[in-house]
Every structure is written in structure tokens, then in C-alpha cells.
Amino acid sequence: AALSEARKFSVVSRSLEEAAQNLGSAEEAIVTWQCLLDALRVRDCHEMEVWLEQARGLGLQIPSEVHVVLAQLRRRKDLEQRLQFALEACDPELLAEVVGEAERGGIGDTALAREAAVRMVALASGRCARPASSAVPR
């Protein structure tokens, strides 16, 4: 916008135009990397995917480690969803399977995994009380 204004009043050198374009591209790349880093910090795989797509569109080289972290976050999210489903279903076999996967996947110490393990014990003793958070209205 500033260059367009300047062109109205005088000749703008080609080197100045190129420098302004390069500065704009660099700024866009920096913002993209910062947003990707923010998404990584909060472990938001959807935001990471958005900013990775933006980075690819800008032609930025994405470190392979970023893709590894994204795959891990997707697996973790999938396990958390499966744990929640197993809790709501009160299915002892599914609970045992998913709790085992959570432990192998390194999320066995989360509140959700601990709740699922407690529920497995409750089911083994013949009771399955649904927590208030997953109670279904009748």
C-alpha cells in the first residue's frame, strides 16, 4: 500500500520494490512459524495442520520432526477419544484394550486413563456408575 502511494507522486526504484516484497515475504514466513510454534506449544493438531499448510504454500522447508510430533498428537487425540467412548460405553473389554493402548502410548497417567482404569476395577466388581460428566439425560 505504501509503495502504491509513493508511485502516485514519484518514480519508485525497482530495488526498493524488491526489498519491500522480500520484507513482506519474510514477515509472512515469520508469522507462520510463530503461529506453528504456538500451536505446537498448546498441542493443537488442527492448528498445526493449518499452519503447516500455510508454510507449504509459502515454500518453507518444514523439519521432519514437526511431522513426527503431529503424528504423535493425532495418535494421542485418537486414544483420548477412544478412552472417552469406552468410559461412556461401560464396556470392560474395550476399556481394557484402550487402557492398555494408552499405557503403551505414554498417556496412561492422564486423568482420563486413570478414570478408565478405575472404571475397569468397578466393572470387575460388578458395578459401573457413570460419572456425572458423561451421564446421558433421560
Coordinates of C-alpha atoms in Angstrom, one line a residue:
A1 CA 0.0 0.0 0.0
A2 CA 2.8 2.4 0.8
L3 CA 4.6 1.7 -2.5
S4 CA 1.3 2.4 -4.4
E5 CA 1.0 5.8 -2.6
A6 CA 4.7 6.6 -3.4
R7 CA 4.2 5.7 -7.1
K8 CA 1.4 8.4 -7.3
F9 CA 4.0 11.1 -6.6
S10 CA 7.3 9.8 -7.9
V11 CA 9.2 7.0 -9.5
V12 CA 9.9 4.1 -7.2
S13 CA 13.1 2.2 -7.8
R14 CA 12.9 -1.5 -8.7
S15 CA 15.3 -2.4 -5.9
L16 CA 13.0 -0.7 -3.4
E17 CA 10.1 -2.6 -4.7
E18 CA 12.0 -5.9 -4.5
A19 CA 13.2 -5.1 -1.0
A20 CA 9.6 -4.3 0.1
Q21 CA 8.4 -7.6 -1.5
N22 CA 11.2 -9.6 0.3
L23 CA 10.4 -7.9 3.6
G24 CA 6.7 -8.8 3.2
S25 CA 7.6 -12.4 2.4
A26 CA 9.9 -12.6 5.3
E27 CA 7.3 -11.2 7.6
E28 CA 4.7 -13.7 6.4
A29 CA 7.2 -16.6 7.0
I30 CA 8.0 -15.3 10.5
V31 CA 4.3 -15.1 11.4
T32 CA 3.6 -18.5 10.0
W33 CA 6.5 -20.1 12.0
Q34 CA 5.3 -18.2 15.2
C35 CA 1.8 -19.5 14.8
L36 CA 3.0 -23.0 14.1
L37 CA 5.1 -22.8 17.3
D38 CA 2.1 -21.5 19.3
A39 CA 0.0 -24.5 18.0
L40 CA 2.8 -26.9 19.0
R41 CA 3.1 -25.4 22.5
V42 CA -0.6 -25.9 23.1
R43 CA -0.6 -29.3 21.4
D44 CA -3.4 -28.4 19.0
C45 CA -3.0 -30.7 16.0
H46 CA -5.8 -28.9 14.0
E47 CA -4.0 -25.6 14.3
M48 CA -0.7 -27.2 13.4
E49 CA -2.2 -28.6 10.3
V50 CA -3.5 -25.2 9.3
W51 CA -0.1 -23.5 9.8
L52 CA 1.8 -26.4 8.1
E53 CA -0.4 -26.0 5.0
Q54 CA 0.4 -22.2 5.1
A55 CA 4.1 -23.0 5.4
R56 CA 4.0 -25.4 2.5
G57 CA 2.1 -22.7 0.5
L58 CA 4.9 -20.3 1.2
G59 CA 7.5 -22.8 0.1
L60 CA 9.1 -23.1 3.5
Q61 CA 11.1 -26.2 4.4
I62 CA 9.4 -28.0 7.3
P63 CA 11.6 -30.0 9.6
S64 CA 10.6 -33.7 9.6
E65 CA 10.4 -33.6 13.4
V66 CA 7.3 -31.4 13.1
H67 CA 5.5 -34.2 11.1
V68 CA 6.6 -36.7 13.8
V69 CA 5.1 -34.5 16.6
L70 CA 1.9 -34.0 14.6
A71 CA 1.5 -37.8 14.1
Q72 CA 2.1 -38.3 17.9
L73 CA -0.5 -35.7 18.7
R74 CA -3.0 -37.3 16.4
R75 CA -2.5 -40.7 18.0
R76 CA -2.9 -39.2 21.5
K77 CA -6.1 -37.4 20.5
D78 CA -7.4 -40.7 19.0
L79 CA -6.6 -42.6 22.1
E80 CA -8.3 -39.9 24.3
Q81 CA -11.4 -40.1 22.2
R82 CA -11.4 -43.9 22.4
L83 CA -10.9 -43.8 26.2
Q84 CA -13.9 -41.4 26.5
F85 CA -16.0 -43.7 24.3
A86 CA -15.0 -46.8 26.3
L87 CA -15.9 -44.9 29.6
E88 CA -19.3 -43.9 28.3
A89 CA -20.0 -47.4 26.9
C90 CA -19.0 -49.1 30.2
D91 CA -17.6 -51.9 28.1
P92 CA -15.0 -53.9 30.1
E93 CA -13.2 -55.4 27.1
L94 CA -13.0 -52.1 25.3
L95 CA -11.8 -50.4 28.5
A96 CA -9.1 -53.0 29.0
E97 CA -8.0 -52.7 25.4
V98 CA -7.9 -48.9 25.3
V99 CA -6.3 -48.5 28.7
G100 CA -3.5 -50.9 27.6
E101 CA -3.0 -48.9 24.4
A102 CA -3.0 -45.6 26.5
E103 CA -0.3 -47.1 28.8
R104 CA 1.8 -48.2 25.8
G105 CA 1.2 -44.9 24.1
G106 CA 2.5 -43.0 27.1
I107 CA -0.7 -41.4 28.2
G108 CA -1.6 -43.9 30.9
D109 CA -1.0 -41.3 33.6
T110 CA -3.6 -38.8 32.3
A111 CA -6.8 -38.2 34.3
L112 CA -8.9 -39.8 31.6
A113 CA -6.8 -43.0 31.5
R114 CA -6.8 -43.2 35.4
E115 CA -10.6 -42.8 35.3
A116 CA -10.8 -45.6 32.8
A117 CA -8.6 -47.9 34.9
V118 CA -10.8 -47.2 38.0
R119 CA -13.9 -48.0 35.9
M120 CA -12.3 -51.3 34.9
V121 CA -12.0 -52.2 38.6
A122 CA -15.6 -51.2 39.2
L123 CA -16.8 -53.3 36.3
A124 CA -14.8 -56.3 37.6
S125 CA -16.6 -56.0 40.9
G126 CA -19.9 -55.9 39.1
R127 CA -20.8 -52.2 39.2
C128 CA -20.5 -49.4 36.6
A129 CA -21.5 -46.0 37.8
R130 CA -21.3 -43.4 35.1
P131 CA -19.6 -40.2 36.1
A132 CA -21.8 -37.0 36.1
S133 CA -19.8 -35.6 33.2
S134 CA -20.8 -38.4 30.8
A135 CA -24.3 -39.1 32.2
V136 CA -26.9 -39.2 29.5
P137 CA -30.2 -37.3 30.1
R138 CA -33.3 -39.4 30.1

